[in-house]
PDB file of C-alpha atoms and ligand atoms in Angstrom:
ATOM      1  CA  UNK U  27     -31.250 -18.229  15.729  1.00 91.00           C
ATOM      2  CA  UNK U  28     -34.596 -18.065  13.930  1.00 96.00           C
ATOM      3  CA  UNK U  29     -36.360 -14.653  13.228  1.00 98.00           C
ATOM      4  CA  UNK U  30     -39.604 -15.688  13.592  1.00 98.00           C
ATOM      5  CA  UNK U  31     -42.108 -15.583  16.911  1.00 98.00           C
ATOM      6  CA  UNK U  32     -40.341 -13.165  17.601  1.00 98.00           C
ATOM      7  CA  UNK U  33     -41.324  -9.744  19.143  1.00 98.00           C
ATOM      8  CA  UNK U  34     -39.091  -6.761  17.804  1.00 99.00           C
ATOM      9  CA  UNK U  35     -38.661  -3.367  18.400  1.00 99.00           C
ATOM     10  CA  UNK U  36     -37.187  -1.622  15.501  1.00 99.00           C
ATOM     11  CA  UNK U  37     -36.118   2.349  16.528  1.00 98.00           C
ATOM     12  CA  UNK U  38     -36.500   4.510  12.938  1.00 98.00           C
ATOM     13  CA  UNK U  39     -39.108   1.737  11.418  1.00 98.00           C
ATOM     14  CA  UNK U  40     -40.587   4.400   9.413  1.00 97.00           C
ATOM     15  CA  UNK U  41     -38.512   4.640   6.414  1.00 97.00           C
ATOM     16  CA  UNK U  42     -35.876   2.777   4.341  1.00 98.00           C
ATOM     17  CA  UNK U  43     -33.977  -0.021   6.353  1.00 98.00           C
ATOM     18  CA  UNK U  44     -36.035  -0.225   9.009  1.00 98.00           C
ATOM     19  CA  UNK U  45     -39.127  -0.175   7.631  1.00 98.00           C
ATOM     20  CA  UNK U  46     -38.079  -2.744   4.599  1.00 98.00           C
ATOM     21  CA  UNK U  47     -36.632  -5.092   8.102  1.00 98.00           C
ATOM     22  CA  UNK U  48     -40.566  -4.793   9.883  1.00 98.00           C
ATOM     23  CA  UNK U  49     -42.373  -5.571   6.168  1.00 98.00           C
ATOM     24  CA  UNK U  50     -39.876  -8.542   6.215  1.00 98.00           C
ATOM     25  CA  UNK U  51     -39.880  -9.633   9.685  1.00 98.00           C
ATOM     26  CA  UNK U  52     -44.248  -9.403   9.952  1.00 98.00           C
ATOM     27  CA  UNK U  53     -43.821 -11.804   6.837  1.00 98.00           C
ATOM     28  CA  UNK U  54     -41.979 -13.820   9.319  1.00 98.00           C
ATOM     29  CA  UNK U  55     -44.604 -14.272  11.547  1.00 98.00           C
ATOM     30  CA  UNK U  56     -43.083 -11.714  14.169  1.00 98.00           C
ATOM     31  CA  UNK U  57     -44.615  -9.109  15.912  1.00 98.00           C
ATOM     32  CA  UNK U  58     -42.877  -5.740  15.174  1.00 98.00           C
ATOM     33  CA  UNK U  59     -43.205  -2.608  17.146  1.00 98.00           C
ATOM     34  CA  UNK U  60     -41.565   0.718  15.305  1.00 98.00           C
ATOM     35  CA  UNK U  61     -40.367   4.071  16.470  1.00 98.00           C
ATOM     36  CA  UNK U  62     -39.513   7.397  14.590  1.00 98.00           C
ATOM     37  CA  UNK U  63     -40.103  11.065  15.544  1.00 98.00           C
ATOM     38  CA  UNK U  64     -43.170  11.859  13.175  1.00 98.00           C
ATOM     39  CA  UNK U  65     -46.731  10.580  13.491  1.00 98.00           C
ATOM     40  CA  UNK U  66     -47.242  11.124   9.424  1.00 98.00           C
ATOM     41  CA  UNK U  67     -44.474   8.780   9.009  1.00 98.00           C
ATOM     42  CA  UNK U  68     -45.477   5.933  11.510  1.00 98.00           C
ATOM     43  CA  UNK U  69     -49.490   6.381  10.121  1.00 98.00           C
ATOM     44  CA  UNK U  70     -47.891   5.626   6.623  1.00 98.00           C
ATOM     45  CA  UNK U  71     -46.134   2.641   7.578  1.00 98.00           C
ATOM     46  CA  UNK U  72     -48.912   1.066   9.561  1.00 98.00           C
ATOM     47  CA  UNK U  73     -51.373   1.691   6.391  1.00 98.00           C
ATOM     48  CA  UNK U  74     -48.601  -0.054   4.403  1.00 97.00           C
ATOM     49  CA  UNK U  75     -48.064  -3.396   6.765  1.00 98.00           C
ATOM     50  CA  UNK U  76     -51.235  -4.064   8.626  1.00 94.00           C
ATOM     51  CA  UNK U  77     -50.615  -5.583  11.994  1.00 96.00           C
ATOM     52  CA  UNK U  78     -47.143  -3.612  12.466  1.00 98.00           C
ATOM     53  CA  UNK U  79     -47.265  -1.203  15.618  1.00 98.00           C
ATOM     54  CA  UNK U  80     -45.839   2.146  15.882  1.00 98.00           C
ATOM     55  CA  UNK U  81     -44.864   4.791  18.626  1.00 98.00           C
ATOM     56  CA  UNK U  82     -43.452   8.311  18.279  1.00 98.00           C
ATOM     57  CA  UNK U  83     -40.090   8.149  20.377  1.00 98.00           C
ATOM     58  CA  UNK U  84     -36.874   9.947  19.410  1.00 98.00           C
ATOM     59  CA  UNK U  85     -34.012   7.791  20.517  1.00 98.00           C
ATOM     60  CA  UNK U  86     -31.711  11.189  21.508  1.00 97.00           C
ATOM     61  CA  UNK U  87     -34.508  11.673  24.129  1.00 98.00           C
ATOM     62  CA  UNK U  88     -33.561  10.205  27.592  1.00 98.00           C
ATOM     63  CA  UNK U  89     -37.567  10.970  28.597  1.00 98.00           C
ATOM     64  CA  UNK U  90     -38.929   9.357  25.406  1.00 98.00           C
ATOM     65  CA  UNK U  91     -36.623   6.062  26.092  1.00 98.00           C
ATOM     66  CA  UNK U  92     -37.783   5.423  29.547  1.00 98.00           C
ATOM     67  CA  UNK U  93     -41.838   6.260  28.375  1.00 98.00           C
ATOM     68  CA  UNK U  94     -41.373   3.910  25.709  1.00 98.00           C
ATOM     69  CA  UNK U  95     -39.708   1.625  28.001  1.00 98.00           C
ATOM     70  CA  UNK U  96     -42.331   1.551  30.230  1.00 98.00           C
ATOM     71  CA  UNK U  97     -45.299   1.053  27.212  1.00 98.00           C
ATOM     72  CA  UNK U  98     -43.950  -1.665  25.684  1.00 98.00           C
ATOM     73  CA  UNK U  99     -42.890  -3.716  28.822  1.00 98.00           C
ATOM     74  CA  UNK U 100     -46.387  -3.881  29.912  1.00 98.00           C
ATOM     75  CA  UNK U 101     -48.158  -4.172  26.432  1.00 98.00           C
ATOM     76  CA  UNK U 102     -45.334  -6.255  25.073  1.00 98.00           C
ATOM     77  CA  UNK U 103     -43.777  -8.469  28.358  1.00 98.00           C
ATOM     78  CA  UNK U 104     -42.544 -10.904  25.205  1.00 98.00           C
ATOM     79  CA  UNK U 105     -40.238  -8.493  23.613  1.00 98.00           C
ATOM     80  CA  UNK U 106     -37.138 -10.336  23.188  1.00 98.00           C
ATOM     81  CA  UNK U 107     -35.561  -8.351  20.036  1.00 98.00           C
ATOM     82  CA  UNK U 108     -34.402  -4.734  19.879  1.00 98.00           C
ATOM     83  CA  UNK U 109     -32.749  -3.633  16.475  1.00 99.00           C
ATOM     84  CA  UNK U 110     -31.376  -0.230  16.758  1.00 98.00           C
ATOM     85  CA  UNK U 111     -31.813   1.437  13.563  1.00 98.00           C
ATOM     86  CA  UNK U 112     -32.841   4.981  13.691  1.00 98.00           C
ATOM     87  CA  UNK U 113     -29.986   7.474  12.469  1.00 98.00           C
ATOM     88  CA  UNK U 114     -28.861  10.687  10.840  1.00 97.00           C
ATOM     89  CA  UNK U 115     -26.517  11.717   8.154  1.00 97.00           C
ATOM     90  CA  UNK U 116     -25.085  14.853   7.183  1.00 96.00           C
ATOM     91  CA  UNK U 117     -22.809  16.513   4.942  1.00 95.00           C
ATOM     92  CA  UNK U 118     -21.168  19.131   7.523  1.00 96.00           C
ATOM     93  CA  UNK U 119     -18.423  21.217   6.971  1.00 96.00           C
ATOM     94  CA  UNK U 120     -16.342  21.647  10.143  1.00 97.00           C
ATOM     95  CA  UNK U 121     -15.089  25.145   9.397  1.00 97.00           C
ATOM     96  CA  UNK U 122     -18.271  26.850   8.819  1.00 97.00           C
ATOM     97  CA  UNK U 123     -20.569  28.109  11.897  1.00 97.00           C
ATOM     98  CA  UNK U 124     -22.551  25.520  13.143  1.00 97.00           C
ATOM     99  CA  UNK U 125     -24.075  25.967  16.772  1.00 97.00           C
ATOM    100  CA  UNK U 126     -22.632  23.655  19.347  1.00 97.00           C
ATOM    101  CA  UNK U 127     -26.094  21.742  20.059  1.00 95.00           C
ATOM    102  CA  UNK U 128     -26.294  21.278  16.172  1.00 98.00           C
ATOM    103  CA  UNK U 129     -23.017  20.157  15.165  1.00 98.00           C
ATOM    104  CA  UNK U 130     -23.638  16.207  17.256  1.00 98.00           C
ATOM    105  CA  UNK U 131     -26.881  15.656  15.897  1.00 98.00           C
ATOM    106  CA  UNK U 132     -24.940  12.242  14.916  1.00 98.00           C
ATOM    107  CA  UNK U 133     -23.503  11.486  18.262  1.00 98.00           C
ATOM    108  CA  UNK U 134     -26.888  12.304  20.078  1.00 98.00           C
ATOM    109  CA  UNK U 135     -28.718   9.847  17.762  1.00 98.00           C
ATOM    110  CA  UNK U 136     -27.020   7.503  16.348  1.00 98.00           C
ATOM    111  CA  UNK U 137     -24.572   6.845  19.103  1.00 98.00           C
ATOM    112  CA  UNK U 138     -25.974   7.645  22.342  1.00 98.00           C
ATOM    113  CA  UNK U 139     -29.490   6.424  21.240  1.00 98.00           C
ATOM    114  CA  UNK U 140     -28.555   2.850  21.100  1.00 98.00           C
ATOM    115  CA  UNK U 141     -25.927   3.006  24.052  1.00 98.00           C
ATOM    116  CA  UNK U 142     -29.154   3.993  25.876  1.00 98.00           C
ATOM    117  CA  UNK U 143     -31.758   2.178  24.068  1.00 98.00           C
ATOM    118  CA  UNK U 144     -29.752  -0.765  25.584  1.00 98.00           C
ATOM    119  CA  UNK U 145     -28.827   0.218  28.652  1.00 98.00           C
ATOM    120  CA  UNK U 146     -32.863   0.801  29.607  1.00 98.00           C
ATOM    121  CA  UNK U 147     -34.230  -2.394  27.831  1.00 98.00           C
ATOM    122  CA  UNK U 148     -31.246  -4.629  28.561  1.00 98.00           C
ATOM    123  CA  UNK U 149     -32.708  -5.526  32.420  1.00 98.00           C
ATOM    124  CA  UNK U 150     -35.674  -7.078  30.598  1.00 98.00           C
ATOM    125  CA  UNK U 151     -34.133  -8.540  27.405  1.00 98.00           C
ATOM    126  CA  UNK U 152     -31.710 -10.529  29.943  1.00 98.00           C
ATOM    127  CA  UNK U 153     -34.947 -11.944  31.535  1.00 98.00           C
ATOM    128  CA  UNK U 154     -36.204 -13.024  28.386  1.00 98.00           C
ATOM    129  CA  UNK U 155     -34.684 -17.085  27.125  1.00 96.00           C
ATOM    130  CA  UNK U 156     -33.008 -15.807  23.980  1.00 97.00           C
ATOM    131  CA  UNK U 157     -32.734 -12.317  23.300  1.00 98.00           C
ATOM    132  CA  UNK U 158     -31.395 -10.592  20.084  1.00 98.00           C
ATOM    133  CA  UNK U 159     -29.646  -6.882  20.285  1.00 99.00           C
ATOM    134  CA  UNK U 160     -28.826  -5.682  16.470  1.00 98.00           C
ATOM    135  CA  UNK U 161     -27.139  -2.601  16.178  1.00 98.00           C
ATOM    136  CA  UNK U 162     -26.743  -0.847  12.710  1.00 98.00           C
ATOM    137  CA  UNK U 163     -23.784   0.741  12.299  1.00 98.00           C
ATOM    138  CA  UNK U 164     -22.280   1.223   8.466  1.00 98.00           C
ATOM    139  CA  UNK U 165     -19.192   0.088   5.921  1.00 97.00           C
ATOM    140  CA  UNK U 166     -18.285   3.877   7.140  1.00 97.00           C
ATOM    141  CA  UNK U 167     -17.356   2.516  11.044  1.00 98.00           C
ATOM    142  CA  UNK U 168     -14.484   0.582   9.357  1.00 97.00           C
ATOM    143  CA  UNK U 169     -13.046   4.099   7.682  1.00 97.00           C
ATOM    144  CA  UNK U 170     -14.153   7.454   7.725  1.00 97.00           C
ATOM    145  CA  UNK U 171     -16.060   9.593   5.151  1.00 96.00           C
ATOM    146  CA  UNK U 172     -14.772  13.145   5.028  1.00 96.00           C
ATOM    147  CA  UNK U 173     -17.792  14.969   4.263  1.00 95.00           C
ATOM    148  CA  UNK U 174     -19.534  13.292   6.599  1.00 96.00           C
ATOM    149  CA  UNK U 175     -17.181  13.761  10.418  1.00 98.00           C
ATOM    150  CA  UNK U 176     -19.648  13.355  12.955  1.00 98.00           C
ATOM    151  CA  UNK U 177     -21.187  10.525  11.236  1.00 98.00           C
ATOM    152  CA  UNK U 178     -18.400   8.578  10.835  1.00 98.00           C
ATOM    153  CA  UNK U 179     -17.084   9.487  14.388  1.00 98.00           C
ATOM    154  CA  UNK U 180     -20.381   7.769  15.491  1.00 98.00           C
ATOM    155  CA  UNK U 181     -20.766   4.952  14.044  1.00 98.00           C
ATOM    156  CA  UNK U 182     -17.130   4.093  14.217  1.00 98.00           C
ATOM    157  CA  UNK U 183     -18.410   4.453  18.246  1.00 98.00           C
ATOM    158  CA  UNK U 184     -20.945   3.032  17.982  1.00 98.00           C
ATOM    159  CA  UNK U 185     -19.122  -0.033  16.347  1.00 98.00           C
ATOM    160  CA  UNK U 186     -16.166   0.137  19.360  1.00 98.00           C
ATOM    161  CA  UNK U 187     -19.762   0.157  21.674  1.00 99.00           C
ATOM    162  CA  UNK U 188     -21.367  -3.204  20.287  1.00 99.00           C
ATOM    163  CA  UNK U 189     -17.985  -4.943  20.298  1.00 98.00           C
ATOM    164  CA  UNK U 190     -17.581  -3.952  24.096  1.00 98.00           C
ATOM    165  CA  UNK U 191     -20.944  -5.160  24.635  1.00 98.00           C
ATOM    166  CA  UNK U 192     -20.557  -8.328  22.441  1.00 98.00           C
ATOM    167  CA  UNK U 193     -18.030  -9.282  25.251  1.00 98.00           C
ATOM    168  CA  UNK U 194     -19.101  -8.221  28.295  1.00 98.00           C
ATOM    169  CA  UNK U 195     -22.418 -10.225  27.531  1.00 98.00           C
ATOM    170  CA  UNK U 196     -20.689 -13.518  26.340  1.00 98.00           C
ATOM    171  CA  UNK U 197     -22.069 -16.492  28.440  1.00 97.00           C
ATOM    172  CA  UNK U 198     -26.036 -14.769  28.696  1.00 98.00           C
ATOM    173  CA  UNK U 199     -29.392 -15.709  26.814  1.00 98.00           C
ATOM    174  CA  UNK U 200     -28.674 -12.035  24.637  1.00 98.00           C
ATOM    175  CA  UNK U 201     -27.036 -12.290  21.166  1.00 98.00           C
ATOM    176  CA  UNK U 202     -24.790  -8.911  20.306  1.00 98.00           C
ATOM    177  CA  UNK U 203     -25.357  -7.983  16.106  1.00 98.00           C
ATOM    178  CA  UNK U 204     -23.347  -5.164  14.072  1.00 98.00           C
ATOM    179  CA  UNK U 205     -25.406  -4.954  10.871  1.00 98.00           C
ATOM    180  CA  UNK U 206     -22.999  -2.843   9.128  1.00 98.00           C
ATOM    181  CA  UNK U 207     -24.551  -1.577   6.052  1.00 98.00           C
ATOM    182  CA  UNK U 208     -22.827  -0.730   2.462  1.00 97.00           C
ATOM    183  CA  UNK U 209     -24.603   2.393   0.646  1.00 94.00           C
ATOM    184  CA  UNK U 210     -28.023   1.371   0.679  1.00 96.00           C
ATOM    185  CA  UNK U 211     -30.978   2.994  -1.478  1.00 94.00           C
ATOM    186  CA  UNK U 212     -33.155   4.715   0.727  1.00 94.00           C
ATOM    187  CA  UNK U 213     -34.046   8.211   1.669  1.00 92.00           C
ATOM    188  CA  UNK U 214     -31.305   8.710   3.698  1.00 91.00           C
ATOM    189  CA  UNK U 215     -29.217   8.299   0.531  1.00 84.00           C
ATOM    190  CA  UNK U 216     -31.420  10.321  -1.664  1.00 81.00           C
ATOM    191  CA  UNK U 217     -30.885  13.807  -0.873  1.00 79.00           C
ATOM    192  CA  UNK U 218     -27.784  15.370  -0.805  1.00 80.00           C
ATOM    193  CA  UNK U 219     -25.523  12.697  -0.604  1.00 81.00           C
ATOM    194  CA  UNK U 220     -27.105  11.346  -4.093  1.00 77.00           C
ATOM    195  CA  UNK U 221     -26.200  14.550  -5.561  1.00 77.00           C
ATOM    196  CA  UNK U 222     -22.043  14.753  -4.707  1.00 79.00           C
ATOM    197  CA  UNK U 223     -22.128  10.885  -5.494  1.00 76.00           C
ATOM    198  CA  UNK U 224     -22.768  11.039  -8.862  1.00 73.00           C
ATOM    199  CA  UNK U 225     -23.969   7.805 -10.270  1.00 75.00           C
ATOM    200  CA  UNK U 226     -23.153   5.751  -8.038  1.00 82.00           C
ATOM    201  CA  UNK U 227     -25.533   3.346  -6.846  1.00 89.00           C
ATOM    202  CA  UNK U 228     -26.785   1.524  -3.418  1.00 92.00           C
ATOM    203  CA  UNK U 229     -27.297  -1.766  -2.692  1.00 96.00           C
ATOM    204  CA  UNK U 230     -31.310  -2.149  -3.131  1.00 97.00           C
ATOM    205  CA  UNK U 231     -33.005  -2.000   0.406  1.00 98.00           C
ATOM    206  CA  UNK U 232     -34.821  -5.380   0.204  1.00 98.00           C
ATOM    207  CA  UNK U 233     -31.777  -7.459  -0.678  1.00 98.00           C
ATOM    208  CA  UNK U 234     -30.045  -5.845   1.922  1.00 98.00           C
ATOM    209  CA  UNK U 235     -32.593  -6.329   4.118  1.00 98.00           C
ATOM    210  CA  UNK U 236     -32.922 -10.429   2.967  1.00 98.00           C
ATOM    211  CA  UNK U 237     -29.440 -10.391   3.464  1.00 98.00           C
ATOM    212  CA  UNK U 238     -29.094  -9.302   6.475  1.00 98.00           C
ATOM    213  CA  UNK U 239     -31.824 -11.634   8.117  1.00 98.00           C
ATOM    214  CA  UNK U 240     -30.354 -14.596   6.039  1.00 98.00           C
ATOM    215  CA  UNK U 241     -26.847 -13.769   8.407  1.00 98.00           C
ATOM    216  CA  UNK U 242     -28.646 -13.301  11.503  1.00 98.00           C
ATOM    217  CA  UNK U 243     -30.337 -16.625  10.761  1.00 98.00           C
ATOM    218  CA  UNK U 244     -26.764 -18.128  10.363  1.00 98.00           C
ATOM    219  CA  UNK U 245     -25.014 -17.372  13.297  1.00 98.00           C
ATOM    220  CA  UNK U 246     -23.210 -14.435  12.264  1.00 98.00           C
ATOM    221  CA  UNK U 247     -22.212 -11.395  14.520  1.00 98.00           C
ATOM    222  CA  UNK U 248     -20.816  -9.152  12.436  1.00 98.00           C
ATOM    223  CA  UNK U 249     -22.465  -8.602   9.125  1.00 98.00           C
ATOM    224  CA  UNK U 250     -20.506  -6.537   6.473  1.00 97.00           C
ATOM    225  CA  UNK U 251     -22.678  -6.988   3.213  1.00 96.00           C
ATOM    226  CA  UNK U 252     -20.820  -6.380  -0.146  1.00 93.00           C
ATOM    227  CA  UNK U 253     -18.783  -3.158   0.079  1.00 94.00           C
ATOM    228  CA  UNK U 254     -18.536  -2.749   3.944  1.00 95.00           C
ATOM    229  CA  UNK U 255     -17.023  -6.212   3.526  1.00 95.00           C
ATOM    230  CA  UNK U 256     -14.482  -4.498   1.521  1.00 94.00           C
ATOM    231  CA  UNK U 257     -14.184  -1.776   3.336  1.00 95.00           C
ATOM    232  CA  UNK U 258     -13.191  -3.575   6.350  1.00 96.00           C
ATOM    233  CA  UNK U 259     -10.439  -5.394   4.785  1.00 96.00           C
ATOM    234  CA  UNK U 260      -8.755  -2.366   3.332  1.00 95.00           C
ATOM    235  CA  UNK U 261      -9.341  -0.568   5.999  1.00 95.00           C
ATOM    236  CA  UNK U 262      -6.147  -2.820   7.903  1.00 94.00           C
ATOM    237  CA  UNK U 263      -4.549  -3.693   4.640  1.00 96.00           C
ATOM    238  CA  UNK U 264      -4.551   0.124   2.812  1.00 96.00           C
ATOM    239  CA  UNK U 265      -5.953   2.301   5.285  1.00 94.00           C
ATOM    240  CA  UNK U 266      -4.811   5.553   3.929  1.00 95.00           C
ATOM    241  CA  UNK U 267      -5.456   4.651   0.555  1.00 95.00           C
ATOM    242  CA  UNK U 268      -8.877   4.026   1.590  1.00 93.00           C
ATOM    243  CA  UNK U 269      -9.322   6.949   3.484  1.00 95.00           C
ATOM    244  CA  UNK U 270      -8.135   8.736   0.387  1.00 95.00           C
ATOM    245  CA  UNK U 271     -10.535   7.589  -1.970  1.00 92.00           C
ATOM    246  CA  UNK U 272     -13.472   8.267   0.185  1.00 93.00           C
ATOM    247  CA  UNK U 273     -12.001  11.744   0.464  1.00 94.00           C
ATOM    248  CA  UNK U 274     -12.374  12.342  -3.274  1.00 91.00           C
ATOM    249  CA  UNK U 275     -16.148  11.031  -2.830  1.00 85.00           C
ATOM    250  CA  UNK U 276     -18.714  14.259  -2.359  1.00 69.00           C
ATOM    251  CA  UNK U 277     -16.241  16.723  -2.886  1.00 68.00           C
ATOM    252  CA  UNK U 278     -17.381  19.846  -4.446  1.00 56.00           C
TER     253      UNK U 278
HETATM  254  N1  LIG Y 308     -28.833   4.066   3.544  1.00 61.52           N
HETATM  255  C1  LIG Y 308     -27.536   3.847   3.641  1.00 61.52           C
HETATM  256  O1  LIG Y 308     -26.782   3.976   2.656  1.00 61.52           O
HETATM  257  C2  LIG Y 308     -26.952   3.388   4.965  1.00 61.52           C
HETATM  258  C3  LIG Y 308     -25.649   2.859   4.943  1.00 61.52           C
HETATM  259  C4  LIG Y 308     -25.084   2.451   6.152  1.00 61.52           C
HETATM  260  C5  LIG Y 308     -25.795   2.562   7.324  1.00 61.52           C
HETATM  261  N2  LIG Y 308     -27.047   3.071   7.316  1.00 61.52           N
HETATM  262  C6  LIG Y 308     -27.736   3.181   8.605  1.00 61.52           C
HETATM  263  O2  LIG Y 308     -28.972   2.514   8.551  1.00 61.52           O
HETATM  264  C7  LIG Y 308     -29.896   3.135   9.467  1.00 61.52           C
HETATM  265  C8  LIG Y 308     -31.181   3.431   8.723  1.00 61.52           C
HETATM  266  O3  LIG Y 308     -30.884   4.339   7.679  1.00 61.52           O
HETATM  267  P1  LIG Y 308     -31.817   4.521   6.390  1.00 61.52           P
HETATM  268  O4  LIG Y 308     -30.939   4.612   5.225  1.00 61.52           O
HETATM  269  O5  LIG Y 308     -32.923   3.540   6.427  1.00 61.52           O
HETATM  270  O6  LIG Y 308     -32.367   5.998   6.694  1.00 61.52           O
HETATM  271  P2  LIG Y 308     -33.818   6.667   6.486  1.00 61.52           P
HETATM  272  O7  LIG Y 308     -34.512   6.094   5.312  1.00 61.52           O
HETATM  273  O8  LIG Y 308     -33.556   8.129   6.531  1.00 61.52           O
HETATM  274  O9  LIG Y 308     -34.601   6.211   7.810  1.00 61.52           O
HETATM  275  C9  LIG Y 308     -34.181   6.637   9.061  1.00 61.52           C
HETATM  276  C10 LIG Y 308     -35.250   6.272  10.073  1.00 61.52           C
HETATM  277  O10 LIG Y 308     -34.786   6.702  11.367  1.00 61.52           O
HETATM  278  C11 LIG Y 308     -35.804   7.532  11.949  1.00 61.52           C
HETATM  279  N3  LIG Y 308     -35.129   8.478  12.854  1.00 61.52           N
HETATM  280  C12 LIG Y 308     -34.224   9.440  12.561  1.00 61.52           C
HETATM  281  N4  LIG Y 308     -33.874  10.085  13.684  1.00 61.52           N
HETATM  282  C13 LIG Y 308     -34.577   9.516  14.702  1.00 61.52           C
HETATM  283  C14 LIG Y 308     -34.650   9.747  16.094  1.00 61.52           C
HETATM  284  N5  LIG Y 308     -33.945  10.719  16.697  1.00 61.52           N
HETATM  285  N6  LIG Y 308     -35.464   8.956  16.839  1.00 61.52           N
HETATM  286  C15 LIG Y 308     -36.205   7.970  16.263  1.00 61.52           C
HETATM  287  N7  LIG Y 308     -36.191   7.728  14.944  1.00 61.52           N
HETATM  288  C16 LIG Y 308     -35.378   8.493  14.176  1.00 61.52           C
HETATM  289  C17 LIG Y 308     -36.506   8.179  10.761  1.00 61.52           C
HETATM  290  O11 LIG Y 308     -37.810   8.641  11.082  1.00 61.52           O
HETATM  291  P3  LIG Y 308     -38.092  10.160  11.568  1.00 61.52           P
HETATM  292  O12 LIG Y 308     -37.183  11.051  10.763  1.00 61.52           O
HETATM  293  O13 LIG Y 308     -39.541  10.374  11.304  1.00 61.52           O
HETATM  294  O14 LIG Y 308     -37.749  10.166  13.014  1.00 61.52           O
HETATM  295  C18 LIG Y 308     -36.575   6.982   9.827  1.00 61.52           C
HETATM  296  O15 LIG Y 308     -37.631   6.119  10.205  1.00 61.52           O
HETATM  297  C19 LIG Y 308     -29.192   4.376  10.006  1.00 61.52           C
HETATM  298  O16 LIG Y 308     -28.632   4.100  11.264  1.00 61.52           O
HETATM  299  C20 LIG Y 308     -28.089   4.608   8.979  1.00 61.52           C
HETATM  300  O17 LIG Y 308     -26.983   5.290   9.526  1.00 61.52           O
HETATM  301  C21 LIG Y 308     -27.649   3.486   6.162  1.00 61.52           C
END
């Protein structure tokens, strides 16, 4: 499959991976449409690639998925591409207070936003002749991260989600993607997390970025760059040893 012509609709364009995937994919001669939840943001990217569109949507919103839905089908009838980026991570600590609507900030977004990101665009992606769903999940769906529970929970979901989908859409015109990504620099990684992981040190965003679009290109379904490679092999060969040495990671 060839990522060019294309029209994509990357959800959290605005920073990090998804914005490094639109500057890559306008290079590609595709026309890129972004989402995230601040208009300072999505100003700040446009200024930055000239031609890429943006809209304010936040992908835990049922209302905002169905207006943006609506937009883009009649501005953009040719979108044939929806990448599923946008997400949230958090150190939380599961015995301190935390009220109940806080506490699956993770699930809302990062899990139910692409479950329904695809269930409201996937009518007209399966109208389209060769449609591309790419859902990002991380090297942290194959084993969990202590400090971070409700993260791992969903994308370990959301992992379980684009497998289930994979299948059930086997023999269509849409393509199923897990872009599961090692520790990448961005500034998701740069706050807190950056802090409790002392020295250690992402994979840079463009080269996961090239990466990524290099195993799209190729066929691949299930892209584990680097250390989510890794991960995914010990977690079935060593799972508990795994699990242990991400416990020691962040602890304070
Ligand atoms: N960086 C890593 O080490 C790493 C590793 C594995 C997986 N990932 C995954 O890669 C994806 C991108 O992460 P990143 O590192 O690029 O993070 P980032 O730099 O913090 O960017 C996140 C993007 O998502 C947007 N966003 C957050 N919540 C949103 C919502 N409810 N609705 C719409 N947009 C929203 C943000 O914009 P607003 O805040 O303005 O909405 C921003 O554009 C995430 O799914 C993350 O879990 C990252």
């Amino acid at each position: 499959m060839k990522l060019t012509a294309r029209t994509i609709l990357i959800t959290g364009g605005s920073s990090g991976i998804g914005l490094e995937l639109a500057g890559q994919l306008i290079a590609r001669s595709n026309v890129v449409i972004v989402t995230g939840r601040h208009d300072g943001a999505l100003e700040a990217a446009k200024r930055r690639f000239p031609g890429l569109q943006a809209f304010r949507s936040d992908a835990s919103a049922a209302e905002d998925i169905h207006a943006l839905h609506d937009t883009l089908i009649a501005r953009f009838p040719e979108l044939d591409t929806l990448i599923n980026n946008a997400g949230i991570m958090r150190i939380v600590k599961l015995a301190e207070e935390r009220p109940l609507d806080d506490v699956t900030r993770e699930i809302d977004i990062d899990l139910n936003g692409p479950i329904r990101m695809v269930q409201r665009f996937l009518p007209h992606l399966l109208s389209r002749p060769d449609a591309l769903i790419v859902n990002v999940s991380s090297g942290l769906a194959f084993v969990p991260f202590p400090i971070s529970p409700i993260y791992s929970a969903a994308k370990a979901g959301l992992r379980a989600y684009t497998r289930c989908l994979r299948v059930q859409l086997e023999g269509t015109n849409v393509t199923v993607v897990e872009l599961a990504p090692p520790l990448t620099e961005t500034p998701l990684f740069s706050t807190e997390f950056k802090d409790r992981m002392k020295g250690e040190k992402g994979m840079p965003v463009d080269v996961l970025v090239r990466r990524s679009i290099a195993a799209i290109e190729d066929g691949k379904t299930e892209i584990r760059p680097g250390p989510s490679n890794i991960l995914k092999i010990a977690s079935r060969v060593a799972p508990e040893t795994m699990l242990g040495q991400l416990s020691k990671v962040g602890r304070s």
